[in-house]
Amino acid sequence: MPHRLRDLLERNRRWAEGVEAERPGFFTGLLQQQAPQYLWIGCADSRVPANEILGLLPGDVFVHRNVANVVVHSDLNALSVMQYAIDQLHVRHIIVVGHYGCGGVTAALHGRRIGIVDNWLRHVQDVRNKHRPFLDGLAGDDVRLQALCELNVLEQSLNVCETTVVQDAWTRGQSVVVHGWVYGLHDGLLQDLEVTVRGPDDVLPAYRAALAALQRRHREPAAALSDRGSPAARS
Ligand code: CO
């Protein structure tokens, strides 16, 4: 539903009035400080807005978004956001949020050419290639896409854990918990993929357990009757 730009400004005024009516002094209170507890790393997709999905107001969640919620070790943008969120704002949770039906993940899965973003999506193709035997063993493109959306969350969560920023926080004894969630465009609901990491010793056990659960979930419909010992089912 398109809006004219003037309508957007009018909608903004009504929204601000509504917030202020419900919580008098809300905006002047935010002037003093922001103290969000959460850093959300999500997809740029317009259907996955962090605050609305969580039912949170301005000031509650620090947000970084890019195409397909990718965390790259040399991405100064993402690293700067993470360092500011951890060192200055002392967020307690970093949540990597993927979503089903992600256009970026779909393009990566099928090697579809779009433009400059192809180079960015190479990182998601790395995830695809890493898990190729498992993905190839799944029944159909829909299941493969769902699985890759989840796998991408797991891998990007792992990347978050491995950044110097998070490692340094843990070394100092600062409490930072990393989570991986996936969002359903069709029902508006978030699911915890249970790759929850509280410190360096949790990283690999949490990743392995979450990966095993993910593989079980996606294989089950096909694997229930078929040979579980096949190469595709074991990888
Ligand atoms: Co997306």
PDB file of C-alpha atoms and ligand atoms in Angstrom:
ATOM      1  CA  MET A   1       0.000   0.000   0.000  1.00  0.00           C
ATOM      2  CA  PRO A   2       1.849   3.081  -1.242  1.00  0.00           C
ATOM      3  CA  HIS A   3       1.750   6.300   0.751  1.00  0.00           C
ATOM      4  CA  ARG A   4       2.498   9.776  -0.455  1.00  0.00           C
ATOM      5  CA  LEU A   5       5.466  11.345   1.304  1.00  0.00           C
ATOM      6  CA  ARG A   6       3.273  13.998   2.874  1.00  0.00           C
ATOM      7  CA  ASP A   7       1.112  11.210   4.304  1.00  0.00           C
ATOM      8  CA  LEU A   8       4.185   9.651   5.880  1.00  0.00           C
ATOM      9  CA  LEU A   9       4.964  12.841   7.777  1.00  0.00           C
ATOM     10  CA  GLU A  10       1.349  13.033   8.903  1.00  0.00           C
ATOM     11  CA  ARG A  11       1.446   9.402  10.046  1.00  0.00           C
ATOM     12  CA  ASN A  12       4.617  10.186  11.976  1.00  0.00           C
ATOM     13  CA  ARG A  13       2.915  13.066  13.807  1.00  0.00           C
ATOM     14  CA  ARG A  14      -0.024  10.883  14.768  1.00  0.00           C
ATOM     15  CA  TRP A  15       2.322   8.112  15.957  1.00  0.00           C
ATOM     16  CA  ALA A  16       4.387  10.508  18.110  1.00  0.00           C
ATOM     17  CA  GLU A  17       1.209  11.977  19.611  1.00  0.00           C
ATOM     18  CA  GLY A  18      -0.095   8.505  20.369  1.00  0.00           C
ATOM     19  CA  VAL A  19       3.127   7.413  22.104  1.00  0.00           C
ATOM     20  CA  GLU A  20       3.285  10.648  24.087  1.00  0.00           C
ATOM     21  CA  ALA A  21      -0.371  10.332  25.079  1.00  0.00           C
ATOM     22  CA  GLU A  22       0.197   6.814  26.368  1.00  0.00           C
ATOM     23  CA  ARG A  23       3.536   7.546  28.048  1.00  0.00           C
ATOM     24  CA  PRO A  24       3.874  11.254  28.814  1.00  0.00           C
ATOM     25  CA  GLY A  25       7.508  12.420  28.704  1.00  0.00           C
ATOM     26  CA  PHE A  26       8.571   9.374  26.658  1.00  0.00           C
ATOM     27  CA  PHE A  27      10.609  11.248  24.063  1.00  0.00           C
ATOM     28  CA  THR A  28      12.237  13.732  26.448  1.00  0.00           C
ATOM     29  CA  GLY A  29      13.216  10.734  28.612  1.00  0.00           C
ATOM     30  CA  LEU A  30      15.015   9.173  25.640  1.00  0.00           C
ATOM     31  CA  LEU A  31      16.994  12.390  25.146  1.00  0.00           C
ATOM     32  CA  GLN A  32      19.053  11.619  28.252  1.00  0.00           C
ATOM     33  CA  GLN A  33      20.228   8.161  27.238  1.00  0.00           C
ATOM     34  CA  GLN A  34      19.616   4.970  25.317  1.00  0.00           C
ATOM     35  CA  ALA A  35      19.941   1.795  27.344  1.00  0.00           C
ATOM     36  CA  PRO A  36      18.886  -1.061  25.086  1.00  0.00           C
ATOM     37  CA  GLN A  37      19.368  -4.610  26.358  1.00  0.00           C
ATOM     38  CA  TYR A  38      19.382  -6.182  22.920  1.00  0.00           C
ATOM     39  CA  LEU A  39      21.339  -5.975  19.699  1.00  0.00           C
ATOM     40  CA  TRP A  40      19.281  -7.291  16.770  1.00  0.00           C
ATOM     41  CA  ILE A  41      21.193  -8.397  13.666  1.00  0.00           C
ATOM     42  CA  GLY A  42      18.572  -9.042  11.013  1.00  0.00           C
ATOM     43  CA  CYS A  43      17.713  -8.939   7.335  1.00  0.00           C
ATOM     44  CA  ALA A  44      17.050  -5.613   5.594  1.00  0.00           C
ATOM     45  CA  ASP A  45      13.734  -7.054   4.297  1.00  0.00           C
ATOM     46  CA  SER A  46      10.903  -4.560   4.903  1.00  0.00           C
ATOM     47  CA  ARG A  47       8.751  -7.325   6.342  1.00  0.00           C
ATOM     48  CA  VAL A  48      11.111  -7.957   9.252  1.00  0.00           C
ATOM     49  CA  PRO A  49      11.205  -4.755  11.331  1.00  0.00           C
ATOM     50  CA  ALA A  50      12.907  -5.394  14.690  1.00  0.00           C
ATOM     51  CA  ASN A  51      10.925  -3.101  17.006  1.00  0.00           C
ATOM     52  CA  GLU A  52       7.474  -3.938  15.666  1.00  0.00           C
ATOM     53  CA  ILE A  53       8.050  -7.691  15.774  1.00  0.00           C
ATOM     54  CA  LEU A  54       9.258  -7.515  19.365  1.00  0.00           C
ATOM     55  CA  GLY A  55       6.568  -5.031  20.349  1.00  0.00           C
ATOM     56  CA  LEU A  56       9.284  -2.656  21.596  1.00  0.00           C
ATOM     57  CA  LEU A  57       9.503   1.122  21.529  1.00  0.00           C
ATOM     58  CA  PRO A  58      12.405   3.340  20.447  1.00  0.00           C
ATOM     59  CA  GLY A  59      15.291   2.941  22.899  1.00  0.00           C
ATOM     60  CA  ASP A  60      14.761  -0.773  23.555  1.00  0.00           C
ATOM     61  CA  VAL A  61      16.707  -2.469  20.781  1.00  0.00           C
ATOM     62  CA  PHE A  62      19.921  -1.571  18.938  1.00  0.00           C
ATOM     63  CA  VAL A  63      19.619  -2.704  15.336  1.00  0.00           C
ATOM     64  CA  HIS A  64      21.913  -3.738  12.525  1.00  0.00           C
ATOM     65  CA  ARG A  65      20.355  -4.981   9.286  1.00  0.00           C
ATOM     66  CA  ASN A  66      21.749  -6.047   5.945  1.00  0.00           C
ATOM     67  CA  VAL A  67      20.710  -8.336   3.116  1.00  0.00           C
ATOM     68  CA  ALA A  68      20.337 -11.887   4.510  1.00  0.00           C
ATOM     69  CA  ASN A  69      21.594 -10.990   8.033  1.00  0.00           C
ATOM     70  CA  VAL A  70      25.216 -11.781   7.279  1.00  0.00           C
ATOM     71  CA  VAL A  71      28.056 -11.246   9.774  1.00  0.00           C
ATOM     72  CA  VAL A  72      31.397 -10.978   7.991  1.00  0.00           C
ATOM     73  CA  HIS A  73      34.618 -10.774  10.004  1.00  0.00           C
ATOM     74  CA  SER A  74      35.974  -7.862   7.983  1.00  0.00           C
ATOM     75  CA  ASP A  75      32.716  -5.856   7.812  1.00  0.00           C
ATOM     76  CA  LEU A  76      33.601  -2.623   9.626  1.00  0.00           C
ATOM     77  CA  ASN A  77      29.963  -1.583   9.676  1.00  0.00           C
ATOM     78  CA  ALA A  78      28.756  -4.663  11.570  1.00  0.00           C
ATOM     79  CA  LEU A  79      31.847  -4.758  13.797  1.00  0.00           C
ATOM     80  CA  SER A  80      31.413  -1.099  14.735  1.00  0.00           C
ATOM     81  CA  VAL A  81      27.774  -1.669  15.617  1.00  0.00           C
ATOM     82  CA  MET A  82      28.684  -4.699  17.728  1.00  0.00           C
ATOM     83  CA  GLN A  83      31.512  -2.950  19.520  1.00  0.00           C
ATOM     84  CA  TYR A  84      29.401   0.122  20.291  1.00  0.00           C
ATOM     85  CA  ALA A  85      26.519  -2.043  21.486  1.00  0.00           C
ATOM     86  CA  ILE A  86      28.755  -4.132  23.758  1.00  0.00           C
ATOM     87  CA  ASP A  87      31.366  -1.651  24.977  1.00  0.00           C
ATOM     88  CA  GLN A  88      29.274   1.511  25.256  1.00  0.00           C
ATOM     89  CA  LEU A  89      25.665   0.376  25.627  1.00  0.00           C
ATOM     90  CA  HIS A  90      26.390  -2.876  27.487  1.00  0.00           C
ATOM     91  CA  VAL A  91      23.706  -4.849  25.678  1.00  0.00           C
ATOM     92  CA  ARG A  92      23.214  -8.237  27.301  1.00  0.00           C
ATOM     93  CA  HIS A  93      21.958 -10.167  24.280  1.00  0.00           C
ATOM     94  CA  ILE A  94      22.939 -10.285  20.611  1.00  0.00           C
ATOM     95  CA  ILE A  95      20.253 -11.902  18.513  1.00  0.00           C
ATOM     96  CA  VAL A  96      20.862 -12.969  14.922  1.00  0.00           C
ATOM     97  CA  VAL A  97      17.458 -13.109  13.246  1.00  0.00           C
ATOM     98  CA  GLY A  98      16.932 -14.760   9.891  1.00  0.00           C
ATOM     99  CA  HIS A  99      13.593 -15.244   8.200  1.00  0.00           C
ATOM    100  CA  TYR A 100      11.950 -17.867   6.050  1.00  0.00           C
ATOM    101  CA  GLY A 101      11.448 -16.935   2.415  1.00  0.00           C
ATOM    102  CA  CYS A 102      14.514 -14.655   2.484  1.00  0.00           C
ATOM    103  CA  GLY A 103      15.184 -13.355  -1.052  1.00  0.00           C
ATOM    104  CA  GLY A 104      18.922 -13.174  -0.405  1.00  0.00           C
ATOM    105  CA  VAL A 105      19.068 -16.759   0.815  1.00  0.00           C
ATOM    106  CA  THR A 106      16.917 -17.899  -2.130  1.00  0.00           C
ATOM    107  CA  ALA A 107      19.274 -16.217  -4.609  1.00  0.00           C
ATOM    108  CA  ALA A 108      22.276 -17.790  -2.861  1.00  0.00           C
ATOM    109  CA  LEU A 109      20.674 -21.237  -2.858  1.00  0.00           C
ATOM    110  CA  HIS A 110      20.002 -21.189  -6.593  1.00  0.00           C
ATOM    111  CA  GLY A 111      23.049 -19.144  -7.644  1.00  0.00           C
ATOM    112  CA  ARG A 112      20.691 -16.530  -9.120  1.00  0.00           C
ATOM    113  CA  ARG A 113      22.354 -13.366 -10.455  1.00  0.00           C
ATOM    114  CA  ILE A 114      20.896 -10.093  -9.162  1.00  0.00           C
ATOM    115  CA  GLY A 115      23.700  -7.547  -9.222  1.00  0.00           C
ATOM    116  CA  ILE A 116      26.291  -6.181  -6.805  1.00  0.00           C
ATOM    117  CA  VAL A 117      24.584  -8.087  -4.003  1.00  0.00           C
ATOM    118  CA  ASP A 118      25.752 -11.371  -5.591  1.00  0.00           C
ATOM    119  CA  ASN A 119      29.155 -10.640  -4.096  1.00  0.00           C
ATOM    120  CA  TRP A 120      27.635 -10.150  -0.633  1.00  0.00           C
ATOM    121  CA  LEU A 121      25.558 -13.310  -0.995  1.00  0.00           C
ATOM    122  CA  ARG A 122      28.734 -15.291  -1.686  1.00  0.00           C
ATOM    123  CA  HIS A 123      28.899 -15.535   2.102  1.00  0.00           C
ATOM    124  CA  VAL A 124      25.538 -17.308   2.154  1.00  0.00           C
ATOM    125  CA  GLN A 125      26.727 -19.530  -0.678  1.00  0.00           C
ATOM    126  CA  ASP A 126      29.658 -20.484   1.546  1.00  0.00           C
ATOM    127  CA  VAL A 127      27.060 -21.622   4.090  1.00  0.00           C
ATOM    128  CA  ARG A 128      25.227 -23.543   1.365  1.00  0.00           C
ATOM    129  CA  ASN A 129      28.445 -25.199   0.197  1.00  0.00           C
ATOM    130  CA  LYS A 130      29.493 -26.105   3.729  1.00  0.00           C
ATOM    131  CA  HIS A 131      26.187 -27.946   4.221  1.00  0.00           C
ATOM    132  CA  ARG A 132      25.706 -29.114   0.655  1.00  0.00           C
ATOM    133  CA  PRO A 133      25.476 -32.882   1.289  1.00  0.00           C
ATOM    134  CA  PHE A 134      22.777 -32.309   3.915  1.00  0.00           C
ATOM    135  CA  LEU A 135      20.862 -29.831   1.735  1.00  0.00           C
ATOM    136  CA  ASP A 136      21.051 -32.089  -1.325  1.00  0.00           C
ATOM    137  CA  GLY A 137      19.552 -34.908   0.714  1.00  0.00           C
ATOM    138  CA  LEU A 138      16.387 -32.935   1.538  1.00  0.00           C
ATOM    139  CA  ALA A 139      13.106 -33.432  -0.255  1.00  0.00           C
ATOM    140  CA  GLY A 140      12.402 -30.441  -2.457  1.00  0.00           C
ATOM    141  CA  ASP A 141      13.392 -26.800  -2.877  1.00  0.00           C
ATOM    142  CA  ASP A 142      11.001 -25.452  -0.239  1.00  0.00           C
ATOM    143  CA  VAL A 143      12.525 -27.589   2.493  1.00  0.00           C
ATOM    144  CA  ARG A 144      16.027 -26.783   1.250  1.00  0.00           C
ATOM    145  CA  LEU A 145      15.302 -23.052   1.389  1.00  0.00           C
ATOM    146  CA  GLN A 146      13.852 -23.276   4.911  1.00  0.00           C
ATOM    147  CA  ALA A 147      16.864 -25.277   6.032  1.00  0.00           C
ATOM    148  CA  LEU A 148      19.341 -22.836   4.462  1.00  0.00           C
ATOM    149  CA  CYS A 149      17.571 -19.866   6.122  1.00  0.00           C
ATOM    150  CA  GLU A 150      18.103 -21.616   9.462  1.00  0.00           C
ATOM    151  CA  LEU A 151      21.645 -22.776   8.671  1.00  0.00           C
ATOM    152  CA  ASN A 152      22.549 -19.209   7.761  1.00  0.00           C
ATOM    153  CA  VAL A 153      21.373 -18.058  11.210  1.00  0.00           C
ATOM    154  CA  LEU A 154      23.511 -20.740  12.875  1.00  0.00           C
ATOM    155  CA  GLU A 155      26.609 -19.839  10.880  1.00  0.00           C
ATOM    156  CA  GLN A 156      26.185 -16.079  11.347  1.00  0.00           C
ATOM    157  CA  SER A 157      25.658 -16.606  15.089  1.00  0.00           C
ATOM    158  CA  LEU A 158      28.918 -18.544  15.123  1.00  0.00           C
ATOM    159  CA  ASN A 159      30.567 -15.632  13.314  1.00  0.00           C
ATOM    160  CA  VAL A 160      29.266 -13.223  15.979  1.00  0.00           C
ATOM    161  CA  CYS A 161      30.803 -15.431  18.686  1.00  0.00           C
ATOM    162  CA  GLU A 162      34.136 -15.464  16.901  1.00  0.00           C
ATOM    163  CA  THR A 163      34.497 -11.690  16.499  1.00  0.00           C
ATOM    164  CA  THR A 164      37.224 -10.022  18.543  1.00  0.00           C
ATOM    165  CA  VAL A 165      34.513  -7.779  19.987  1.00  0.00           C
ATOM    166  CA  VAL A 166      32.546 -10.622  21.575  1.00  0.00           C
ATOM    167  CA  GLN A 167      35.660 -12.622  22.494  1.00  0.00           C
ATOM    168  CA  ASP A 168      37.123  -9.576  24.276  1.00  0.00           C
ATOM    169  CA  ALA A 169      33.876  -8.998  26.182  1.00  0.00           C
ATOM    170  CA  TRP A 170      33.887 -12.594  27.415  1.00  0.00           C
ATOM    171  CA  THR A 171      37.581 -12.333  28.388  1.00  0.00           C
ATOM    172  CA  ARG A 172      36.728  -9.272  30.518  1.00  0.00           C
ATOM    173  CA  GLY A 173      33.936 -11.251  32.175  1.00  0.00           C
ATOM    174  CA  GLN A 174      31.188  -9.112  30.600  1.00  0.00           C
ATOM    175  CA  SER A 175      27.911 -10.984  30.210  1.00  0.00           C
ATOM    176  CA  VAL A 176      26.918 -11.167  26.538  1.00  0.00           C
ATOM    177  CA  VAL A 177      24.652 -13.960  25.320  1.00  0.00           C
ATOM    178  CA  VAL A 178      24.403 -14.737  21.594  1.00  0.00           C
ATOM    179  CA  HIS A 179      21.165 -16.183  20.194  1.00  0.00           C
ATOM    180  CA  GLY A 180      19.904 -17.344  16.791  1.00  0.00           C
ATOM    181  CA  TRP A 181      16.256 -16.937  15.859  1.00  0.00           C
ATOM    182  CA  VAL A 182      14.217 -17.325  12.697  1.00  0.00           C
ATOM    183  CA  TYR A 183      11.085 -15.370  11.795  1.00  0.00           C
ATOM    184  CA  GLY A 184       8.047 -16.602   9.897  1.00  0.00           C
ATOM    185  CA  LEU A 185       6.712 -14.063   7.386  1.00  0.00           C
ATOM    186  CA  HIS A 186       3.529 -16.140   7.170  1.00  0.00           C
ATOM    187  CA  ASP A 187       2.600 -16.023  10.867  1.00  0.00           C
ATOM    188  CA  GLY A 188       4.663 -13.202  12.387  1.00  0.00           C
ATOM    189  CA  LEU A 189       6.274 -15.563  14.889  1.00  0.00           C
ATOM    190  CA  LEU A 190       9.886 -15.930  15.988  1.00  0.00           C
ATOM    191  CA  GLN A 191      11.454 -19.299  16.753  1.00  0.00           C
ATOM    192  CA  ASP A 192      14.528 -19.893  18.851  1.00  0.00           C
ATOM    193  CA  LEU A 193      17.015 -22.128  17.012  1.00  0.00           C
ATOM    194  CA  GLU A 194      18.670 -22.742  20.370  1.00  0.00           C
ATOM    195  CA  VAL A 195      22.162 -21.807  19.381  1.00  0.00           C
ATOM    196  CA  THR A 196      22.513 -19.943  22.675  1.00  0.00           C
ATOM    197  CA  VAL A 197      26.071 -19.046  23.647  1.00  0.00           C
ATOM    198  CA  ARG A 198      27.109 -17.503  26.976  1.00  0.00           C
ATOM    199  CA  GLY A 199      30.874 -17.842  26.705  1.00  0.00           C
ATOM    200  CA  PRO A 200      33.752 -19.277  24.669  1.00  0.00           C
ATOM    201  CA  ASP A 201      33.261 -22.795  26.005  1.00  0.00           C
ATOM    202  CA  ASP A 202      29.642 -22.842  24.816  1.00  0.00           C
ATOM    203  CA  VAL A 203      30.363 -21.980  21.189  1.00  0.00           C
ATOM    204  CA  LEU A 204      31.041 -25.354  19.610  1.00  0.00           C
ATOM    205  CA  PRO A 205      28.727 -27.474  21.809  1.00  0.00           C
ATOM    206  CA  ALA A 206      25.829 -25.032  21.221  1.00  0.00           C
ATOM    207  CA  TYR A 207      26.512 -24.894  17.479  1.00  0.00           C
ATOM    208  CA  ARG A 208      26.749 -28.679  17.164  1.00  0.00           C
ATOM    209  CA  ALA A 209      23.593 -29.325  19.192  1.00  0.00           C
ATOM    210  CA  ALA A 210      21.605 -26.709  17.247  1.00  0.00           C
ATOM    211  CA  LEU A 211      22.886 -28.098  13.936  1.00  0.00           C
ATOM    212  CA  ALA A 212      21.958 -31.676  14.889  1.00  0.00           C
ATOM    213  CA  ALA A 213      18.454 -30.553  15.931  1.00  0.00           C
ATOM    214  CA  LEU A 214      18.044 -28.581  12.690  1.00  0.00           C
ATOM    215  CA  GLN A 215      19.107 -31.560  10.592  1.00  0.00           C
ATOM    216  CA  ARG A 216      16.752 -33.893  12.447  1.00  0.00           C
ATOM    217  CA  ARG A 217      13.836 -31.490  12.015  1.00  0.00           C
ATOM    218  CA  HIS A 218      14.246 -31.120   8.272  1.00  0.00           C
ATOM    219  CA  ARG A 219      15.051 -34.722   7.541  1.00  0.00           C
ATOM    220  CA  GLU A 220      12.291 -36.261   9.591  1.00  0.00           C
ATOM    221  CA  PRO A 221       9.395 -36.209   7.079  1.00  0.00           C
ATOM    222  CA  ALA A 222      11.510 -37.947   4.429  1.00  0.00           C
ATOM    223  CA  ALA A 223      13.779 -39.889   6.759  1.00  0.00           C
ATOM    224  CA  ALA A 224      11.002 -41.520   8.784  1.00  0.00           C
ATOM    225  CA  LEU A 225      10.507 -44.203   6.167  1.00  0.00           C
ATOM    226  CA  SER A 226      13.783 -44.088   4.285  1.00  0.00           C
ATOM    227  CA  ASP A 227      17.241 -45.384   5.049  1.00  0.00           C
ATOM    228  CA  ARG A 228      18.790 -43.250   7.806  1.00  0.00           C
ATOM    229  CA  GLY A 229      22.176 -44.719   7.030  1.00  0.00           C
ATOM    230  CA  SER A 230      22.372 -43.228   3.541  1.00  0.00           C
ATOM    231  CA  PRO A 231      25.308 -40.855   2.919  1.00  0.00           C
ATOM    232  CA  ALA A 232      22.992 -37.852   2.646  1.00  0.00           C
ATOM    233  CA  ALA A 233      21.352 -38.608   5.985  1.00  0.00           C
ATOM    234  CA  ARG A 234      24.627 -39.045   7.786  1.00  0.00           C
ATOM    235  CA  SER A 235      26.470 -35.899   6.669  1.00  0.00           C
TER     236      SER A 235
HETATM  237 CO    CO B   1      15.817 -11.569   3.879  1.00  0.00          CO
END
